[in-house]
Short mmCIF file of C-alpha atoms in Angstrom, two decimals:
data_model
loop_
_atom_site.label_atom_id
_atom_site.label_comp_id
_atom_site.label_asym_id
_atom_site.label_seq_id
_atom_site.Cartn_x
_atom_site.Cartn_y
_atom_site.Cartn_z
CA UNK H 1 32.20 -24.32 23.82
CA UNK H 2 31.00 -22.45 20.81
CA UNK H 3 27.40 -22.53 19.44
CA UNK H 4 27.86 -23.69 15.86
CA UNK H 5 24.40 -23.23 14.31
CA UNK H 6 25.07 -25.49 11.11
CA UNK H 7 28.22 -27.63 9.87
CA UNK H 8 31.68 -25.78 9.37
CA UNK H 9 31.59 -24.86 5.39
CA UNK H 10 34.94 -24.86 3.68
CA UNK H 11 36.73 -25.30 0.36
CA UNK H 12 39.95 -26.06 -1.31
CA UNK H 13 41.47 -25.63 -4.50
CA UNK H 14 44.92 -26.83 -5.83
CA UNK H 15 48.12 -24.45 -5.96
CA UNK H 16 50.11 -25.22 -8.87
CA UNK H 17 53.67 -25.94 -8.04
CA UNK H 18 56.30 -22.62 -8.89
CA UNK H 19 59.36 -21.80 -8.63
CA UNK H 20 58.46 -20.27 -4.91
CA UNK H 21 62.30 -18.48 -4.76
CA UNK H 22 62.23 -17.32 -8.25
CA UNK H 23 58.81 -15.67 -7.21
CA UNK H 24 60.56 -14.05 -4.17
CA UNK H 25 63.46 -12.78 -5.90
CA UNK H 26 60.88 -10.82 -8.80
CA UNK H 27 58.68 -9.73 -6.46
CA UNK H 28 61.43 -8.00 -3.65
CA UNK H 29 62.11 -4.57 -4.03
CA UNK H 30 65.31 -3.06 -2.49
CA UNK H 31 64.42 -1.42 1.13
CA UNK H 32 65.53 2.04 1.49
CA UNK H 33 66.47 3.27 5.47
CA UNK H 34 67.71 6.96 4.68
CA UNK H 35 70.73 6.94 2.71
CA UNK H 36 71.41 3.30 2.82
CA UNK H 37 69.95 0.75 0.61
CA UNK H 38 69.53 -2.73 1.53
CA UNK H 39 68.89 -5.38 -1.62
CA UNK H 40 69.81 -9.10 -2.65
CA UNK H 41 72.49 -10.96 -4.60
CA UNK H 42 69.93 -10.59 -7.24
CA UNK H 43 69.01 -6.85 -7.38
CA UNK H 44 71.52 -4.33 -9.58
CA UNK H 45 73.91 -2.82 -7.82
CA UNK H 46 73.96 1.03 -7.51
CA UNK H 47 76.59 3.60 -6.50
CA UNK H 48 74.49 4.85 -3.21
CA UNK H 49 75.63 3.29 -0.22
CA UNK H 50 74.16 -0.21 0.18
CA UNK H 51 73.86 -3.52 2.28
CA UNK H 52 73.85 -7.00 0.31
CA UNK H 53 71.59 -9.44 2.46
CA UNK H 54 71.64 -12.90 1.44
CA UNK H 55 68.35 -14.58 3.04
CA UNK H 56 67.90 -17.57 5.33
CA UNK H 57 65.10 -18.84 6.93
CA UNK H 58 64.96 -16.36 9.74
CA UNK H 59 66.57 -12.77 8.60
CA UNK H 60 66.29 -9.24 9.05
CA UNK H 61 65.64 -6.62 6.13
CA UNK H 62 64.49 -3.66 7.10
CA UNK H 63 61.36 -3.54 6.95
CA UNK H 64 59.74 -3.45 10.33
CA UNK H 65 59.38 0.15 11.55
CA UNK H 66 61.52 -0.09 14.89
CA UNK H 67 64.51 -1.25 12.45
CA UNK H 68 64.01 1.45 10.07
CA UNK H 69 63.80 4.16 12.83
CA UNK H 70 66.54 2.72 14.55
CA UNK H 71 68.26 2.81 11.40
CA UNK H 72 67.77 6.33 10.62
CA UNK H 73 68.78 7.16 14.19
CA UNK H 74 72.61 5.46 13.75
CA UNK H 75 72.73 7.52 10.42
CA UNK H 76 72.07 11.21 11.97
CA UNK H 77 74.10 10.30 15.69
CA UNK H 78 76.97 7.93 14.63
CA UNK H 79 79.02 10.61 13.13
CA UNK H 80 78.39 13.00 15.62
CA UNK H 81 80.99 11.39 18.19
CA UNK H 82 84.28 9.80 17.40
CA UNK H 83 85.62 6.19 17.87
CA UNK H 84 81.80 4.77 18.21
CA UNK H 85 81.02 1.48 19.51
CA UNK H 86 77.67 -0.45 18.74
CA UNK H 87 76.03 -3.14 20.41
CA UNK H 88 73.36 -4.65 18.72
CA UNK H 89 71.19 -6.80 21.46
CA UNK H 90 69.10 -9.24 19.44
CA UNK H 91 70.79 -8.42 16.41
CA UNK H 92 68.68 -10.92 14.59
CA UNK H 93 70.58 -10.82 11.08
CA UNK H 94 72.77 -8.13 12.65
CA UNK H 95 71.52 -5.53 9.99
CA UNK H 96 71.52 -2.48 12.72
CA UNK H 97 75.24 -3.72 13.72
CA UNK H 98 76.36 -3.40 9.90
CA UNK H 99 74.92 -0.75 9.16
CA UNK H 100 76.50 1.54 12.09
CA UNK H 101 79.38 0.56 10.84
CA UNK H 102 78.43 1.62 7.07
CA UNK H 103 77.64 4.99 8.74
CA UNK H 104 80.88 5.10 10.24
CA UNK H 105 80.95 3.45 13.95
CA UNK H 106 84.54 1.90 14.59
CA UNK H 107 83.52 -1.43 16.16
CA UNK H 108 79.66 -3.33 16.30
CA UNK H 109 78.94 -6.08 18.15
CA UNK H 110 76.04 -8.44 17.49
CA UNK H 111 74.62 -10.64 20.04
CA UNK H 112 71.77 -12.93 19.22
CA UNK H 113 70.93 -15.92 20.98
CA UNK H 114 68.05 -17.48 18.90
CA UNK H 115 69.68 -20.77 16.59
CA UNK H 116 68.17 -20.00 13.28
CA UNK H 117 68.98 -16.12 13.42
CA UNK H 118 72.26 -16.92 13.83
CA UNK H 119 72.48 -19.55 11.21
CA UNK H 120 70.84 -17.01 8.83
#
């Protein structure tokens, strides 16, 4: 039970509509994870090694900090043995997966149980 001292106070105002994707898309900088770069259909291509994403309602980019350190981690081990094999457990939009293979694993394997990941 909580002790309100007066009536709850709020306010609202009115969003105009936008063009909510168009805002996305201008506002999205390419993610950087060492020496791969990870950007949309709409961002220039460059000649540094790079991941094209296309996004869905559920999708991984690189941002959160476990992906980028795991990220960093495939770049500096997966060349260090040969014939490499990934397994990416909850691959979400599989990013890690493709990217081992960008820094030169020989087979990744995704597995991801959750619908709209794997719709994504």
């Amino acid at each position: 039970v909580f002790d309100l001292s007066g009536p709850l106070k709020y306010h609202t105002e009115v969003v105009e509509d936008a063009d909510w994707v168009k805002n996305v898309q201008e506002n999205w900088d390419p993610i950087q994870l060492g020496s791969l770069r990870i950007r949309f259909p709409w961002h220039e291509p460059s000649d540094k090694l790079e991941m094209v994403l296309e996004g869905g309602n559920v999708f991984g980019t690189g941002e959160h900090e476990t992906t980028r350190m795991c990220c960093e981690w495939l770049e500096k081990n997966v060349k260090l043995c040969e014939r490499v094999r990934v397994l990416d457990y909850g691959s979400g939009s599989g990013l890690l997966g493709f990217a081992a293979l960008k820094f030169g694993a020989c087979e990744s394997v995704g597995i991801e149980v959750d619908l709209d990941s794997i719709i994504s």
